mmCIF file of C-alpha atoms in Angstrom:
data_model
loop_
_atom_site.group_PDB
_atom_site.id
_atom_site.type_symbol
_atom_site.label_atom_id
_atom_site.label_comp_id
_atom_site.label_asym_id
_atom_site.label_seq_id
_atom_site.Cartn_x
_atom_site.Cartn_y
_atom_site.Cartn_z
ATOM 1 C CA UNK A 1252 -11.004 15.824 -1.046
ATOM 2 C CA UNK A 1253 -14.439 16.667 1.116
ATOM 3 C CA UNK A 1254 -14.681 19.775 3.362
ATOM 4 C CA UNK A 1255 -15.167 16.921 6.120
ATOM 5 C CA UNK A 1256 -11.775 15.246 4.772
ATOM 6 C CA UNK A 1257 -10.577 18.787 5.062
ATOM 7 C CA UNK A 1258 -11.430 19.428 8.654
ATOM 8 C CA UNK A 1259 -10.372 16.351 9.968
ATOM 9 C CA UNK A 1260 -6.629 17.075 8.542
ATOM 10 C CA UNK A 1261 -7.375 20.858 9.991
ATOM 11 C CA UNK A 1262 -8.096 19.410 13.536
ATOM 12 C CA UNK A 1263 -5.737 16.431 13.235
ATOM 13 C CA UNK A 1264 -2.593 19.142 12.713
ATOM 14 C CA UNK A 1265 -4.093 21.411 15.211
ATOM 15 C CA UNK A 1266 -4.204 19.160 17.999
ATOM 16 C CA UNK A 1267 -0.617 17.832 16.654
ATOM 17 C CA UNK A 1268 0.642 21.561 17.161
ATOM 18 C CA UNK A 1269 -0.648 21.821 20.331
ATOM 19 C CA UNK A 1270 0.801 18.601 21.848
ATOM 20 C CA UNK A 1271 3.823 19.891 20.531
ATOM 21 C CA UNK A 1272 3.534 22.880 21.685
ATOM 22 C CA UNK A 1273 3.196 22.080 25.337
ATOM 23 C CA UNK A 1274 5.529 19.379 24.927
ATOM 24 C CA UNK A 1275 8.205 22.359 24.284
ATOM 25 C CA UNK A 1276 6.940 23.965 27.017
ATOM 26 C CA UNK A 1277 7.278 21.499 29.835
ATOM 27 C CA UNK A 1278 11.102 20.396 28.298
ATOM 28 C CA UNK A 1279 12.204 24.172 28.596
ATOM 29 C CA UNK A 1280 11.177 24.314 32.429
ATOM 30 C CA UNK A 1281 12.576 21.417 33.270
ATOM 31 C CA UNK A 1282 9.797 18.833 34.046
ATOM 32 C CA UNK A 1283 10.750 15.966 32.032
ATOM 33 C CA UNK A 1284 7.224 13.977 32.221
ATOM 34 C CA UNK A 1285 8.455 12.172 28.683
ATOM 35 C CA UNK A 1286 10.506 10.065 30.755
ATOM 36 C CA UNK A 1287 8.076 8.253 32.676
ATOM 37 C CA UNK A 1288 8.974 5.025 34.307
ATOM 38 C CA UNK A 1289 6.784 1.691 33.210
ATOM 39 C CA UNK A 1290 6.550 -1.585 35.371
ATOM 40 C CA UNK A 1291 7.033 -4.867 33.714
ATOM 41 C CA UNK A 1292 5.985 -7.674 35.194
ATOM 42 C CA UNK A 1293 7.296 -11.206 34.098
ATOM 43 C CA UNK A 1294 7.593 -14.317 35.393
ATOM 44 C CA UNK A 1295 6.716 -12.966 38.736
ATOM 45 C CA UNK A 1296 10.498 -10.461 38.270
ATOM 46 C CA UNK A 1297 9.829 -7.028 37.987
ATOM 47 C CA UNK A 1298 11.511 -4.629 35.981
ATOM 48 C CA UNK A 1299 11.482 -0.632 35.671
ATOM 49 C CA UNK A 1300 12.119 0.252 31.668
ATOM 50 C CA UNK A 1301 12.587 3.735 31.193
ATOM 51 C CA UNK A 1302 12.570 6.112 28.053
ATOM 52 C CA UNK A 1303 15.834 7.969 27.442
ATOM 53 C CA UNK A 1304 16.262 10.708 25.176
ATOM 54 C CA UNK A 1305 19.561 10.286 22.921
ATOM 55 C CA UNK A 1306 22.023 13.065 22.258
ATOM 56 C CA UNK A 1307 22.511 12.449 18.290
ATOM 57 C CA UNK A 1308 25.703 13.490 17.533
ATOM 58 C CA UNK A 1309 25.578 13.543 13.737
ATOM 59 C CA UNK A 1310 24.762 15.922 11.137
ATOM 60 C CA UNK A 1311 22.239 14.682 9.019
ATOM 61 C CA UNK A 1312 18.760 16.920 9.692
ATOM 62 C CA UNK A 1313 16.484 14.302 10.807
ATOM 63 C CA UNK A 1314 13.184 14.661 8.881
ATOM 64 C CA UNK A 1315 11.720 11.074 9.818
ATOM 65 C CA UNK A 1316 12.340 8.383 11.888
ATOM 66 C CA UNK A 1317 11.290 4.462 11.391
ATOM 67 C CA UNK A 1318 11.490 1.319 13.426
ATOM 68 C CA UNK A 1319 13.704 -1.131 11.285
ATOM 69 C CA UNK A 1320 14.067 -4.925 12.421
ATOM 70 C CA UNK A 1321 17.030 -4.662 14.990
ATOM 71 C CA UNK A 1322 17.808 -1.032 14.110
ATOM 72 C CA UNK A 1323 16.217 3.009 13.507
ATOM 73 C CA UNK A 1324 16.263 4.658 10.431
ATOM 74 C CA UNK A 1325 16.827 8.357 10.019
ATOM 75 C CA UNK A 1326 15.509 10.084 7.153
ATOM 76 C CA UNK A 1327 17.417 13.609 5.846
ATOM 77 C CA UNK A 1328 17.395 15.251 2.813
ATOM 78 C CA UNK A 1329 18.631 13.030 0.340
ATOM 79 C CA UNK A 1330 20.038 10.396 2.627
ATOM 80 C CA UNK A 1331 19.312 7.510 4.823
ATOM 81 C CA UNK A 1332 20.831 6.511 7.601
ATOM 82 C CA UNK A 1333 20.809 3.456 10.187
ATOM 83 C CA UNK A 1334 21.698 3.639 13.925
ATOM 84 C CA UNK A 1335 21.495 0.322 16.677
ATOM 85 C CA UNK A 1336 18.660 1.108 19.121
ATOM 86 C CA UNK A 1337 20.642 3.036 22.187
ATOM 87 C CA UNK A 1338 23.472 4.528 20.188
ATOM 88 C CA UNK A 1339 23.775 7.895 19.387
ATOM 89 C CA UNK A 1340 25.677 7.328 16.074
ATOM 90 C CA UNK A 1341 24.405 6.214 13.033
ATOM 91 C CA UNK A 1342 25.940 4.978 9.318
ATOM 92 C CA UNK A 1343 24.927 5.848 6.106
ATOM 93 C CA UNK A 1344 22.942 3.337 4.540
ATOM 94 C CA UNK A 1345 21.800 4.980 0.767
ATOM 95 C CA UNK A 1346 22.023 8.787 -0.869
ATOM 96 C CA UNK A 1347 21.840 7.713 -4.600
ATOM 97 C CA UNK A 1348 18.902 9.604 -5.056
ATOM 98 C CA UNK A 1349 19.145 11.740 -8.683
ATOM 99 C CA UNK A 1350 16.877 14.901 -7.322
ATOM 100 C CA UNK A 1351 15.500 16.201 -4.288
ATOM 101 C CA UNK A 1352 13.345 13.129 -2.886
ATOM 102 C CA UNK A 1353 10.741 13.157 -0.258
ATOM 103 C CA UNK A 1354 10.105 10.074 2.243
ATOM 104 C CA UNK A 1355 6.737 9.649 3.263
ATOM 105 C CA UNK A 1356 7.133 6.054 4.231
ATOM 106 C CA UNK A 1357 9.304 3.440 4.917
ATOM 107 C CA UNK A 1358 9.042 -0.245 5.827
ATOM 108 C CA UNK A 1359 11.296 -2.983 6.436
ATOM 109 C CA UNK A 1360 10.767 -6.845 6.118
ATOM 110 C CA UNK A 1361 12.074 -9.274 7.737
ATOM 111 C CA UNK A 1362 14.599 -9.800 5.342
ATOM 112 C CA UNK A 1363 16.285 -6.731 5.601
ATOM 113 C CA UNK A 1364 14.228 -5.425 2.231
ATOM 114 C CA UNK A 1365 13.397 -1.998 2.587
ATOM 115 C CA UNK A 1366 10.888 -0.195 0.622
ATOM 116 C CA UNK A 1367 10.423 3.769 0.331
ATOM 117 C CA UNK A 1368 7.501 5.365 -0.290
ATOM 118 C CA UNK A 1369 8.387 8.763 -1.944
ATOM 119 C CA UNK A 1370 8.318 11.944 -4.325
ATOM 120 C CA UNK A 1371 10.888 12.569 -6.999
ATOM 121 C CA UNK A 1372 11.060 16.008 -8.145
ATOM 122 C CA UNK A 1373 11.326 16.087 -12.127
ATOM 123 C CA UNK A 1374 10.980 18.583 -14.738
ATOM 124 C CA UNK A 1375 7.368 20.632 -14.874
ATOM 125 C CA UNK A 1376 5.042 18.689 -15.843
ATOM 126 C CA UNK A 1377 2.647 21.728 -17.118
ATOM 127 C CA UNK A 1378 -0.526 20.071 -16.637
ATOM 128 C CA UNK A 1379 0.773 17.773 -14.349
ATOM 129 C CA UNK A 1380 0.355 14.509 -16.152
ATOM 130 C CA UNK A 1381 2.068 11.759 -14.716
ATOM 131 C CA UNK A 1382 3.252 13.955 -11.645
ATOM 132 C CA UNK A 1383 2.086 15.813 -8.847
ATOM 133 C CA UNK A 1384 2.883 19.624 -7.309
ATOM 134 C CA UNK A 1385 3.836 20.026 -3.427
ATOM 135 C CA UNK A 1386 4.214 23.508 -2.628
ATOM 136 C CA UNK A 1387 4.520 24.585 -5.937
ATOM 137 C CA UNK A 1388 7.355 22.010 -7.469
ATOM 138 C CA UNK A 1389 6.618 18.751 -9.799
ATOM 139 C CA UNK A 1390 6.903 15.525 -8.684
ATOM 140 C CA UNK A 1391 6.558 11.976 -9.466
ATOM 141 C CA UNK A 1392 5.076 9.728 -6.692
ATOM 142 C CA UNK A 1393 7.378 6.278 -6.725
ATOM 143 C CA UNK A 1394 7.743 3.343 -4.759
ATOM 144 C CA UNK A 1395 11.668 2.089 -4.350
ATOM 145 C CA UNK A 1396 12.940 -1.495 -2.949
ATOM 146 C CA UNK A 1397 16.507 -1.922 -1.360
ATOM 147 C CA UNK A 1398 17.992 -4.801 -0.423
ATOM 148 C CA UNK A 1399 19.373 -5.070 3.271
ATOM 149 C CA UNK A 1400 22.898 -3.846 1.821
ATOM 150 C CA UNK A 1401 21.470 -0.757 0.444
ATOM 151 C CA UNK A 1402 21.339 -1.211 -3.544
ATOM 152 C CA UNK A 1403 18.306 -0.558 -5.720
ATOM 153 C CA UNK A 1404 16.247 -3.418 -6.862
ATOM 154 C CA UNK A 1405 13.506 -1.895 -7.920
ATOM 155 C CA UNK A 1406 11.777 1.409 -9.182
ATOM 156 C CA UNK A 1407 8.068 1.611 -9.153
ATOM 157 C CA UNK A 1408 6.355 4.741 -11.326
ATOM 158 C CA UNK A 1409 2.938 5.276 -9.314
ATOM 159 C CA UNK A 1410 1.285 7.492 -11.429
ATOM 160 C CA UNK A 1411 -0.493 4.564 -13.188
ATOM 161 C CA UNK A 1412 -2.514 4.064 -10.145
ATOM 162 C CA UNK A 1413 -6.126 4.911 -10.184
ATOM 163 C CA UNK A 1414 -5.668 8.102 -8.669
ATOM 164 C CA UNK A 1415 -7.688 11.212 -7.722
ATOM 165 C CA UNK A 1416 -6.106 14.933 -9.364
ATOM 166 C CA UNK A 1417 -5.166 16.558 -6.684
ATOM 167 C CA UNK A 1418 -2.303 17.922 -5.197
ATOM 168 C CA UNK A 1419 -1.587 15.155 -2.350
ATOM 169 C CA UNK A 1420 -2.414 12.204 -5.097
ATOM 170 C CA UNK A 1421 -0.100 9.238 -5.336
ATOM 171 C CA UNK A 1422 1.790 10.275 -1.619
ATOM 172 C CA UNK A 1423 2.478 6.982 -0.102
ATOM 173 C CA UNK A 1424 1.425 7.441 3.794
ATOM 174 C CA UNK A 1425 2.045 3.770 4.884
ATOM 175 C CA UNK A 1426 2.376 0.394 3.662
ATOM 176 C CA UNK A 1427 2.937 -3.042 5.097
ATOM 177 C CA UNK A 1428 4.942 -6.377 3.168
ATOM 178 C CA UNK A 1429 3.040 -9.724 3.760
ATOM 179 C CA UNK A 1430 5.364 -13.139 4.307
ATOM 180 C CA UNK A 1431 4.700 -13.750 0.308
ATOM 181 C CA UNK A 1432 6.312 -10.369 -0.567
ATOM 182 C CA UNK A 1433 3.189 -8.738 -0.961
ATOM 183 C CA UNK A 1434 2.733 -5.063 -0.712
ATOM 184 C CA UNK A 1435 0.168 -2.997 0.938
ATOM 185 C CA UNK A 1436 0.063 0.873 0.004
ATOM 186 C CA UNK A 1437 -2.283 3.392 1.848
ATOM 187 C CA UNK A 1438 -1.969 6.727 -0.374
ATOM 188 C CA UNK A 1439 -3.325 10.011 -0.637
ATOM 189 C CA UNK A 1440 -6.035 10.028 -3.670
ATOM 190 C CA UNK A 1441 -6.955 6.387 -4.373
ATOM 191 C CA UNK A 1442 -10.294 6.333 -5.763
ATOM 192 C CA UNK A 1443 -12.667 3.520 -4.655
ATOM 193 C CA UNK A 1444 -10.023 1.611 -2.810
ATOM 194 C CA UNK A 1445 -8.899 0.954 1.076
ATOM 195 C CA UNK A 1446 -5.724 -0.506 -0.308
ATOM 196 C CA UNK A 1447 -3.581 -1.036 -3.419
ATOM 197 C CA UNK A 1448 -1.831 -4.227 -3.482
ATOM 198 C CA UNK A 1449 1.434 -4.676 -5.568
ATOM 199 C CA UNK A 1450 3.491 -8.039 -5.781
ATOM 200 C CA UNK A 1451 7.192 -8.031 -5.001
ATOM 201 C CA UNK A 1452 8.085 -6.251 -7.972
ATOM 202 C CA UNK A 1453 6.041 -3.416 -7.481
ATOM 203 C CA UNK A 1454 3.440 -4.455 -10.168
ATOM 204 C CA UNK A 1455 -0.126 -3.620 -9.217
ATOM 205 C CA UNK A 1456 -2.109 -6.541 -8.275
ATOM 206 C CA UNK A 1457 -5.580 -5.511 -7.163
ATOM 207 C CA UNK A 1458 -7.541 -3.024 -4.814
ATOM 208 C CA UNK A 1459 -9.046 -3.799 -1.779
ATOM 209 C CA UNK A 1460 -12.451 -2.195 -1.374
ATOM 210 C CA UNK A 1461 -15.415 -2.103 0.548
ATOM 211 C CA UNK A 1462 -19.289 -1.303 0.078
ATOM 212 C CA UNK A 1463 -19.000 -0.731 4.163
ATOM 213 C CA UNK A 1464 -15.823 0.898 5.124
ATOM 214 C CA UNK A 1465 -14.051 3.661 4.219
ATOM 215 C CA UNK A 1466 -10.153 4.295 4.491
ATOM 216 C CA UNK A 1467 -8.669 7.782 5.382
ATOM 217 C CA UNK A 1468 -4.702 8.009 4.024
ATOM 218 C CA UNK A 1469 -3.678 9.351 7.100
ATOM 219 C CA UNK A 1470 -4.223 6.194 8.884
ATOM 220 C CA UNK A 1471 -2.127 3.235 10.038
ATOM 221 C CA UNK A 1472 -1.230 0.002 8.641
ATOM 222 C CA UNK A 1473 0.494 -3.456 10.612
ATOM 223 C CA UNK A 1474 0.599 -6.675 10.330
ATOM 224 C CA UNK A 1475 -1.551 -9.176 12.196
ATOM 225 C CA UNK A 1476 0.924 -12.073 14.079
#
């Protein structure tokens, strides 16, 4: 990674912090300027939607959240849950993981498949090959597919990739599934590439690249309607 890569993380997680930070601020005084009241208009009707802040009442410690089809997901350690937009309950969904696992993506098609973009922790690797180390600990960068009732399909080993050595390589940031079950990964470390394509078994397909643009991991993907 470039000292210019490096800086833009730096001042990406800086200005991250500080939204944060204020955020905190403003909740703890009272001023609650998150809920701020947006106009529709349709149809000539007009209708005030509001943003509400839901009291979870469950356990699990939330460490991500995704936008499923018709429902949320809510990533803890180790487990997955599901919860209908406006409840403040959720189900468990999967926790069949082996070892300590870390989500760094998730998407959902409109099938109900869901694939996981994430880090098993296995044995030390010693040089590393075939893994990568976050904060110190081995892992194996992997790409899982569930079906919409929760059961494995498919395991994906990501090491194979054409990746960069370093510490971040192989982490999954975002990805996107086509109508034709194709898969597009974003991922920390892919050398020459905007985007890895896989097919709907995980196999690798091709790379996207480009003699013009560049790709940073840390961005975005969607699909055009």
């Amino acid at each position: 990674m470039s000292d210019e890569e490096l800086l833009q993380i730096i001042d990406f997680r800086h200005r991250r912090d500080y939204s944060l930070q204020i955020m905190n601020e403003k909740i703890t005084a009272g001023e609650t300027v998150f809920l701020e009241e947006q106009i529709c208009q349709e149809d000539d009707f007009a209708a005030a939607a509001r943003e509400t802040v839901i009291s979870y009442t469950r356990e699990l410690e939330i460490r991500m959240l995704a936008a499923g089809q018709e429902v949320l997901f809510l990533m803890g350690k180790n487990a997955i849950h599901r919860m209908a937009a406006g409840s403040s309950d959720s189900e468990l969904f999967f926790d069949d993981f082996h070892t300590d696992t870390l989500i760094h993506a998730f998407y959902e098609d409109q099938n109900g498949t869901v694939y996981l973009g994430l880090n098993e922790q296995t044995e030390d690797t010693g040089d590393r090959t075939g893994g990568i180390t976050i904060a110190g600990r081995p892992y194996r960068p992997s790409l899982w597919i569930l079906d919409a009732d929760g059961t494995v399909t498919e395991k994906v080993d990501l090491t194979a990739l054409p990746l960069q050595g370093n510490d971040s390589a192989g982490i999954v940031r975002s990805m996107v599934v086509d109508k034709q079950g194709y898969i597009y990964v974003r991922a920390a470390g892919i050398q020459d590439a905007l985007l890895i394509v896989l097919d709907s078994q995980g196999n690798y397909v091709k790379s996207i690249t480009s003699d013009t643009y560049t790709s940073h991991d840390m961005g975005g993907l969607c699909l055009g309607i």
